Short mmCIF file of C-alpha atoms and ligand atoms in Angstrom, two decimals:
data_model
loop_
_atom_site.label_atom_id
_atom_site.label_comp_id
_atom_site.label_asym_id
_atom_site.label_seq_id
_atom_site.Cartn_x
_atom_site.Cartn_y
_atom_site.Cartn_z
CA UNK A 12 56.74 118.31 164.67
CA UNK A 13 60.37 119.14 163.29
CA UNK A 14 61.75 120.63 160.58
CA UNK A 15 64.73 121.08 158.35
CA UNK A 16 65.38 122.70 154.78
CA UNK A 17 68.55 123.85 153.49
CA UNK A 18 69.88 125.75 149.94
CA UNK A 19 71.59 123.19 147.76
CA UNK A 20 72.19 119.99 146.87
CA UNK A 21 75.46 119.97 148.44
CA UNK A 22 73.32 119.84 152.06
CA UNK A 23 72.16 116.45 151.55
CA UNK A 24 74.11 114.85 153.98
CA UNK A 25 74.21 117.68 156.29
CA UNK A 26 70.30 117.82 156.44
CA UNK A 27 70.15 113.76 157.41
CA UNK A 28 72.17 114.20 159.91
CA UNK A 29 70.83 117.08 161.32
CA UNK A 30 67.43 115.30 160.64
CA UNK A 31 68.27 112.09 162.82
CA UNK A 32 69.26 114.94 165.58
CA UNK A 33 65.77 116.45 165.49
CA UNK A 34 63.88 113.24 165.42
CA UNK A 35 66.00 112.31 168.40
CA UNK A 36 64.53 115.24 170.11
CA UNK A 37 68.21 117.18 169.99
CA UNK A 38 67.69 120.71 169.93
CA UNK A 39 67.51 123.09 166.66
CA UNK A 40 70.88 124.97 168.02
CA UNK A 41 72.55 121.56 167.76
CA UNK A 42 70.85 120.06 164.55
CA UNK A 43 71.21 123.33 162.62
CA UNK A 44 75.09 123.60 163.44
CA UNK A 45 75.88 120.26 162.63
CA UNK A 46 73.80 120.21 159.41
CA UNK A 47 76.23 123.71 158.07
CA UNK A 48 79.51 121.91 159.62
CA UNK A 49 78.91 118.86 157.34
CA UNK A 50 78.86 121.15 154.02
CA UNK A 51 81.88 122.88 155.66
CA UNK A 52 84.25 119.71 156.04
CA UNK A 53 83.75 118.22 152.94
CA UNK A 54 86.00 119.82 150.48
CA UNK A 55 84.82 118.99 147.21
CA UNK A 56 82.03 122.05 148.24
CA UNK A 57 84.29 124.59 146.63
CA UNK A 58 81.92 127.59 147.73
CA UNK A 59 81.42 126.42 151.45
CA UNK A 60 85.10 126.13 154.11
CA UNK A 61 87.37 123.95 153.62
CA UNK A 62 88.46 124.25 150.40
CA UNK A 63 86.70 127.06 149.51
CA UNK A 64 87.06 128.96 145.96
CA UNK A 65 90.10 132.34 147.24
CA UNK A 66 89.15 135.40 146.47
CA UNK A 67 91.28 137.76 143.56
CA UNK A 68 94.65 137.70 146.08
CA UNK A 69 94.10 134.26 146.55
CA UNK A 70 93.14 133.65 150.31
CA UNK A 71 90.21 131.88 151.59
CA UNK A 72 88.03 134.56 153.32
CA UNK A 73 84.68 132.96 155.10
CA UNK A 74 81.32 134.46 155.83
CA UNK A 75 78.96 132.47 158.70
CA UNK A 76 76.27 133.47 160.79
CA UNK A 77 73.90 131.73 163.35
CA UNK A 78 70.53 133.18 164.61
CA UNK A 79 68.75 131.81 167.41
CA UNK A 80 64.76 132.33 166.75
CA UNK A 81 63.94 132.44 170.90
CA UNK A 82 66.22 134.95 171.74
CA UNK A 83 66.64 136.98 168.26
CA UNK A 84 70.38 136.79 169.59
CA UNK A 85 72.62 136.23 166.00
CA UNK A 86 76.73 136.10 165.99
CA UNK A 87 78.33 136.86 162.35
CA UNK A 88 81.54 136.73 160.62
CA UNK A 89 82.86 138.19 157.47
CA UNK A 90 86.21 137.83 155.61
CA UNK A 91 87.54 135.50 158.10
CA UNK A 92 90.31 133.28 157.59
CA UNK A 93 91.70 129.83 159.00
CA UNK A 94 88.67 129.20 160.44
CA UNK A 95 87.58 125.75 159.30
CA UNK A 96 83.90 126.12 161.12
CA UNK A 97 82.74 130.07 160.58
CA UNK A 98 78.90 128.71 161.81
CA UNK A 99 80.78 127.46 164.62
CA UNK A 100 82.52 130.93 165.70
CA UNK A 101 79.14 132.79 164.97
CA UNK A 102 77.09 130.75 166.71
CA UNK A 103 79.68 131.12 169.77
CA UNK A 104 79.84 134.83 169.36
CA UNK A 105 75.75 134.54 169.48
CA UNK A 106 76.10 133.93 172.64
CA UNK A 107 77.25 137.81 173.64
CA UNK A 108 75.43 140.81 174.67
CA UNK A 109 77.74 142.43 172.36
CA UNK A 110 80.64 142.00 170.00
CA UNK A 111 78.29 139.42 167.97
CA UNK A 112 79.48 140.25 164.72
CA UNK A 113 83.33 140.24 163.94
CA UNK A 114 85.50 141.03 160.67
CA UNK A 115 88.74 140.24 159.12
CA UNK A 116 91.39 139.64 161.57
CA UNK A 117 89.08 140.74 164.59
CA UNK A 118 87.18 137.48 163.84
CA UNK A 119 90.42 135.68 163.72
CA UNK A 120 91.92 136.47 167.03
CA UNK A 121 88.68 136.01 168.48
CA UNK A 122 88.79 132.60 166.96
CA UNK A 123 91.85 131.83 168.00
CA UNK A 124 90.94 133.65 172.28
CA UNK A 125 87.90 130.65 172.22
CA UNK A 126 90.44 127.93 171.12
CA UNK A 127 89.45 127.51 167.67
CA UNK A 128 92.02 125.52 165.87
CA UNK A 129 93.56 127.67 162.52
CA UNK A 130 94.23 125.82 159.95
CA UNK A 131 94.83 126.53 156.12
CA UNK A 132 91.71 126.16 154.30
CA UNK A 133 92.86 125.38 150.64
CA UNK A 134 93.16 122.13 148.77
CA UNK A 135 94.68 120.94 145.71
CA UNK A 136 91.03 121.53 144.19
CA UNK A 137 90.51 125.18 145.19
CA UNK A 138 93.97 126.19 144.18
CA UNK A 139 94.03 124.71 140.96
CA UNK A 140 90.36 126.06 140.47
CA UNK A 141 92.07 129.58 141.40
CA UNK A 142 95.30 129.49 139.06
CA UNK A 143 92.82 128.43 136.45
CA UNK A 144 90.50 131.00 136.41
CA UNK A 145 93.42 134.06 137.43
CA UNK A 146 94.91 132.77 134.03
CA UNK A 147 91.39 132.90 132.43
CA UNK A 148 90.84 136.31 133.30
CA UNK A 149 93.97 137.46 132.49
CA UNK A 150 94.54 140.82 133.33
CA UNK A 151 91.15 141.54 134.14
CA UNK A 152 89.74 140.16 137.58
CA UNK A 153 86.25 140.12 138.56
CA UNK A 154 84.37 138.60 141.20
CA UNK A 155 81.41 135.97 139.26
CA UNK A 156 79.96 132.59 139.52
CA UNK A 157 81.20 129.71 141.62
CA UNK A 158 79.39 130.68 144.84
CA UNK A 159 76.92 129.07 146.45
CA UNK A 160 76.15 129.40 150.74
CA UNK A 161 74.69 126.88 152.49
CA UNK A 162 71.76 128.43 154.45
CA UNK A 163 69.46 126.51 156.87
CA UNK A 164 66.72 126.57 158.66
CA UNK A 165 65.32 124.41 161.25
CA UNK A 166 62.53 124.26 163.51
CA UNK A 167 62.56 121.76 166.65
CA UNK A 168 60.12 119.89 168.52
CA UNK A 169 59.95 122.63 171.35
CA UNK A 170 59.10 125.14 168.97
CA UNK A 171 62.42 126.92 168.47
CA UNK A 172 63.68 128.39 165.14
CA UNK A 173 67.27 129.00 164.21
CA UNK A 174 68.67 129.95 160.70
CA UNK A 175 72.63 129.78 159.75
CA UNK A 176 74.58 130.25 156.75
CA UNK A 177 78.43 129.38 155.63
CA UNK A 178 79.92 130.61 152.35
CA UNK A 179 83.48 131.19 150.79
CA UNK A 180 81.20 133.82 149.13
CA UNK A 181 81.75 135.08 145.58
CA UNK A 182 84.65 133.63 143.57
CA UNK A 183 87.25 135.96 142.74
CA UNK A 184 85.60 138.85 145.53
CA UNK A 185 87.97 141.43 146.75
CA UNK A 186 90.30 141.34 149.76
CA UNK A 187 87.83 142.04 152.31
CA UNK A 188 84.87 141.83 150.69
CA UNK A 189 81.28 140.32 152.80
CA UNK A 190 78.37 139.60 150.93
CA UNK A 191 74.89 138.85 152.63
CA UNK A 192 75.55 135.71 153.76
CA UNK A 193 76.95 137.31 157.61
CA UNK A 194 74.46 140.83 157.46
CA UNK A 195 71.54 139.64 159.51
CA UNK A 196 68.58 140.47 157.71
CA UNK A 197 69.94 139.98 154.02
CA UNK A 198 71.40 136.12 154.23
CA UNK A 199 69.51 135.09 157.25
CA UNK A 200 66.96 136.01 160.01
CA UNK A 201 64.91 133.71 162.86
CA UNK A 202 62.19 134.82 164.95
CA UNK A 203 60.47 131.90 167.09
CA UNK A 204 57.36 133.81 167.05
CA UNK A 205 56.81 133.73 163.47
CA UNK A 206 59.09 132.05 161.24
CA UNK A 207 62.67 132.62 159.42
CA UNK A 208 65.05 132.67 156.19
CA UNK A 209 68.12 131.90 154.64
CA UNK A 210 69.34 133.22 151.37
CA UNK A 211 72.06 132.15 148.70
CA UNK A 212 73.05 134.07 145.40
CA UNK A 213 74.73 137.39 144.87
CA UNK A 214 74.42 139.21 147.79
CA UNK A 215 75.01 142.55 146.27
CA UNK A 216 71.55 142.09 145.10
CA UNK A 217 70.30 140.57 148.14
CA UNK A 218 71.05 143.12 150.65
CA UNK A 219 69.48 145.59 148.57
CA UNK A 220 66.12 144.17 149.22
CA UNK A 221 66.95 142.41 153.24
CA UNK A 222 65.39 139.85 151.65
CA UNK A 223 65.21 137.04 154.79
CA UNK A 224 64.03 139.78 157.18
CA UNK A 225 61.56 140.41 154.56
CA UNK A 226 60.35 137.44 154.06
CA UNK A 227 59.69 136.51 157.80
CA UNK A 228 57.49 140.06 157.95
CA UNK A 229 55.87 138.98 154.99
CA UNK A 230 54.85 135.82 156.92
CA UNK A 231 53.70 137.96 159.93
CA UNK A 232 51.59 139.50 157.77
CA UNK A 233 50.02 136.48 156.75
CA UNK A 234 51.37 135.14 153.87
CA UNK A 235 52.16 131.21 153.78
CA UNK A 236 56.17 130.74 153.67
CA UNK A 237 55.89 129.95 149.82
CA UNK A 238 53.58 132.89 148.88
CA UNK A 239 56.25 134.91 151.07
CA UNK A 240 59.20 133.30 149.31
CA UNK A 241 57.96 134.13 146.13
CA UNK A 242 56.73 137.54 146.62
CA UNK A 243 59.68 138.88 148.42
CA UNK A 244 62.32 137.58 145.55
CA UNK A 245 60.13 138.30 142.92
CA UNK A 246 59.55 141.80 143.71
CA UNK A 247 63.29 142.29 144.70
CA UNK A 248 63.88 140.73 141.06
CA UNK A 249 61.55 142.83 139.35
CA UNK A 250 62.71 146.41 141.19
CA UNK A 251 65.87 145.79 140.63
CA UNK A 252 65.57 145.14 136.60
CA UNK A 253 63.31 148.41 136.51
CA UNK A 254 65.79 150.09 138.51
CA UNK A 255 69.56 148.92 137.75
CA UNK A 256 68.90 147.10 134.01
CA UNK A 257 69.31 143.65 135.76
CA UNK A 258 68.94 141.43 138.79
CA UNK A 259 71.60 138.37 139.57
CA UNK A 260 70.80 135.52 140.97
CA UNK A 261 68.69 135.16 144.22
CA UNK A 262 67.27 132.49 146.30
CA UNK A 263 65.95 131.77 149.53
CA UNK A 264 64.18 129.09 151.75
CA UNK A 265 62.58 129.84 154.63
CA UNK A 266 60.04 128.22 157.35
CA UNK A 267 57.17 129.38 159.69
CA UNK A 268 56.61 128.61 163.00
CA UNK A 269 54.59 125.27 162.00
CA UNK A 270 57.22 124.13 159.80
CA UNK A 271 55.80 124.95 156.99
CA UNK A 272 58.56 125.88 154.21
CA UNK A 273 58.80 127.82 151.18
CA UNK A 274 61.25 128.38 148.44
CA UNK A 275 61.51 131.89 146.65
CA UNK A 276 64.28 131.83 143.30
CA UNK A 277 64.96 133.91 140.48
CA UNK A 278 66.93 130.98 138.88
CA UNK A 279 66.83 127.14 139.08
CA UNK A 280 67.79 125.93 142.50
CA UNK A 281 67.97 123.09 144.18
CA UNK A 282 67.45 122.47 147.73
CA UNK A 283 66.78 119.99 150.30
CA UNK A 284 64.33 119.09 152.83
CA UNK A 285 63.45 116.62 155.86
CA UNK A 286 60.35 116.39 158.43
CA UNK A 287 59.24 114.40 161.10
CA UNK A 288 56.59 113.02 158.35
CA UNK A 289 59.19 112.97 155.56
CA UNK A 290 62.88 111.86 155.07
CA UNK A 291 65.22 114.03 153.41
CA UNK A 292 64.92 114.66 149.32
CA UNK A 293 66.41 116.93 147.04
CA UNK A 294 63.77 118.96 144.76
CA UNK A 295 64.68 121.28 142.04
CA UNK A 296 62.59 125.01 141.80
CA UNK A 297 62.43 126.97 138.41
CA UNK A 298 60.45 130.71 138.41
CA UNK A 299 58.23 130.41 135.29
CA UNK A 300 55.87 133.55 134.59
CA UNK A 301 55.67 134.66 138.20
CA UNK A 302 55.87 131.32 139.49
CA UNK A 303 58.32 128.87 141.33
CA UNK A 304 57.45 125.61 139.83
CA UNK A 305 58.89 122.19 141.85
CA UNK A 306 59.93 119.14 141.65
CA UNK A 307 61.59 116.27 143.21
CA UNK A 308 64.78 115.21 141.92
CA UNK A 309 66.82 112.41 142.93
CA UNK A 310 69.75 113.06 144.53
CA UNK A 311 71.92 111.93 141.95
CA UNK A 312 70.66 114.21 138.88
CA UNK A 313 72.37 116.52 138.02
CA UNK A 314 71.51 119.47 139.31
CA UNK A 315 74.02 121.80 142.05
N1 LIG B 29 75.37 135.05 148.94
C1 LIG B 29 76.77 134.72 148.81
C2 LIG B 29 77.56 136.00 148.73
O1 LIG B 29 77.17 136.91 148.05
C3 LIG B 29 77.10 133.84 147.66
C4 LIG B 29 76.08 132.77 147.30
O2 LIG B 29 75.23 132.42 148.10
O3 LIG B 29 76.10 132.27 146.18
O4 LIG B 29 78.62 136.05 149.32
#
């Protein structure tokens, strides 16, 4: 038994290829990085590394992170620039006892000590998407929309669970800013022995509840991945409306130690998943009344 899901249409073709690893019999390390690196490359993604959406100064600042579900070791970066691959650097800083998680220029010259190449992450698209929006917003900038991360999980067919993320993060964020998507816990957490999570959305609001780590103790206590899913965002959703006047968008998928998935969201979301019984689709979830209802989509509807 193997298993794959990831947040977002966008990680169609990431999660087929990673698929085809798994069946193969590749392990999840492998299957999980290459599945993030796909989303990473392609640059029409404008909210995942190459040619991600700048933030307010208008520099491309990366989150990643890679967790290992056998060893709960996890490497992280925030704010990191020229890094084409931030999944790659995190899951190579996974690797240490410590110094795991690196920021800002820390991450950078650790990037470029292990040889990663540096490159400059914008295109035509995210530039023109900037100068657009910075004239849009005239005098007054604010970080808002245009995010998305690409989170994953996978579990292999020795058992292991790893979870990952990748995100330019939110639009328009302040120099120096990290959302979620690199704070183990919040955007992402793996544990072999029971099951892990990825999150997307706005990860002010996510770290607020630690919503993966949540999730996969949720699990432990015996709730199914969905009935997890669904609790944790739902009650992070509702606390925060009683507490704050509102909740932003949140979503997560996450897996147990079967395979089993489960999708938690607070908005429509798409996302996509492949097992060893079942090639990769895209399906769309909606909450309705304390619900996350689901469907398949094709991949060419229109939904992100
Ligand atoms: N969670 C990401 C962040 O806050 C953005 C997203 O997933 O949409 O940086």
């Amino acid at each position: 038994m193997w298993s794959l899901i990831a947040t977002w249409k966008m990680a169609y073709d990431g999660v087929c290829q990673g698929a085809e690893m798994l069946k193969q019999g590749i392990n999840v390390k492998d299957a999980v990085e290459k599945t993030v690196q796909i989303v990473e490359a392609e640059p029409s993604f404008t909210s995942v590394g190459f040619g991600g959406l700048p933030n307010e100064e208008g520099t491309i600042q990366l989150d990643g992170a890679f967790m290992d579900g056998a060893t709960l070791r996890f490497g992280a970066v925030g704010a990191v620039e020229n890094i084409a691959s931030p999944v790659h650097l995190a899951r190579l800083l996974s690797e240490n006892e410590f110094n795991c998680q690196l920021v800002g220029k820390g991450a950078k010259k650790e990037a470029q000590r292990l040889g990663l190449q540096q490159i400059d992450l914008s295109t035509e698209l995210s530039n023109s998407t900037y100068l657009k929006r910075k004239e849009e917003m005239n005098q007054e900038l604010r970080s808002y929309n245009d995010h998305d991360t690409v989170g994953v999980v996978g579990l292999d067919q020795s058992g292991h669970l790893v979870a990952a993320t990748s995100t330019s993060g939110l639009f328009m964020k302040k120099d120096g800013r990290v959302g979620d998507s690199p704070i183990i816990g919040s955007g992402f957490y793996a544990d072999d022995e029971i099951g892990a999570a990825a999150a997307t959305g706005v990860g002010e609001d996510i770290m607020k509840g630690c919503l993966s780590y949540e999730i996969v103790r949720l699990m432990k206590e015996g709730d199914s991945p969905q009935k997890a899913a669904e609790k944790a965002v739902f009650e992070l959703d509702e606390k925060l409306k009683r507490r704050i006047g509102k909740a932003h968008s949140i979503s997560v998928v996450c897996m147990n130690r079967f395979g089993e998935w489960g999708v938690g969201t607070n908005c429509p979301f798409a996302f996509v998943i492949a097992d060893s019984n079942h090639e990769a689709k895209v399906y769309y979830a909606e909450p309705k009344n304390g619900n996350v209802f689901i469907r398949e989509v094709q991949k060419e509807d229109r939904v992100d």
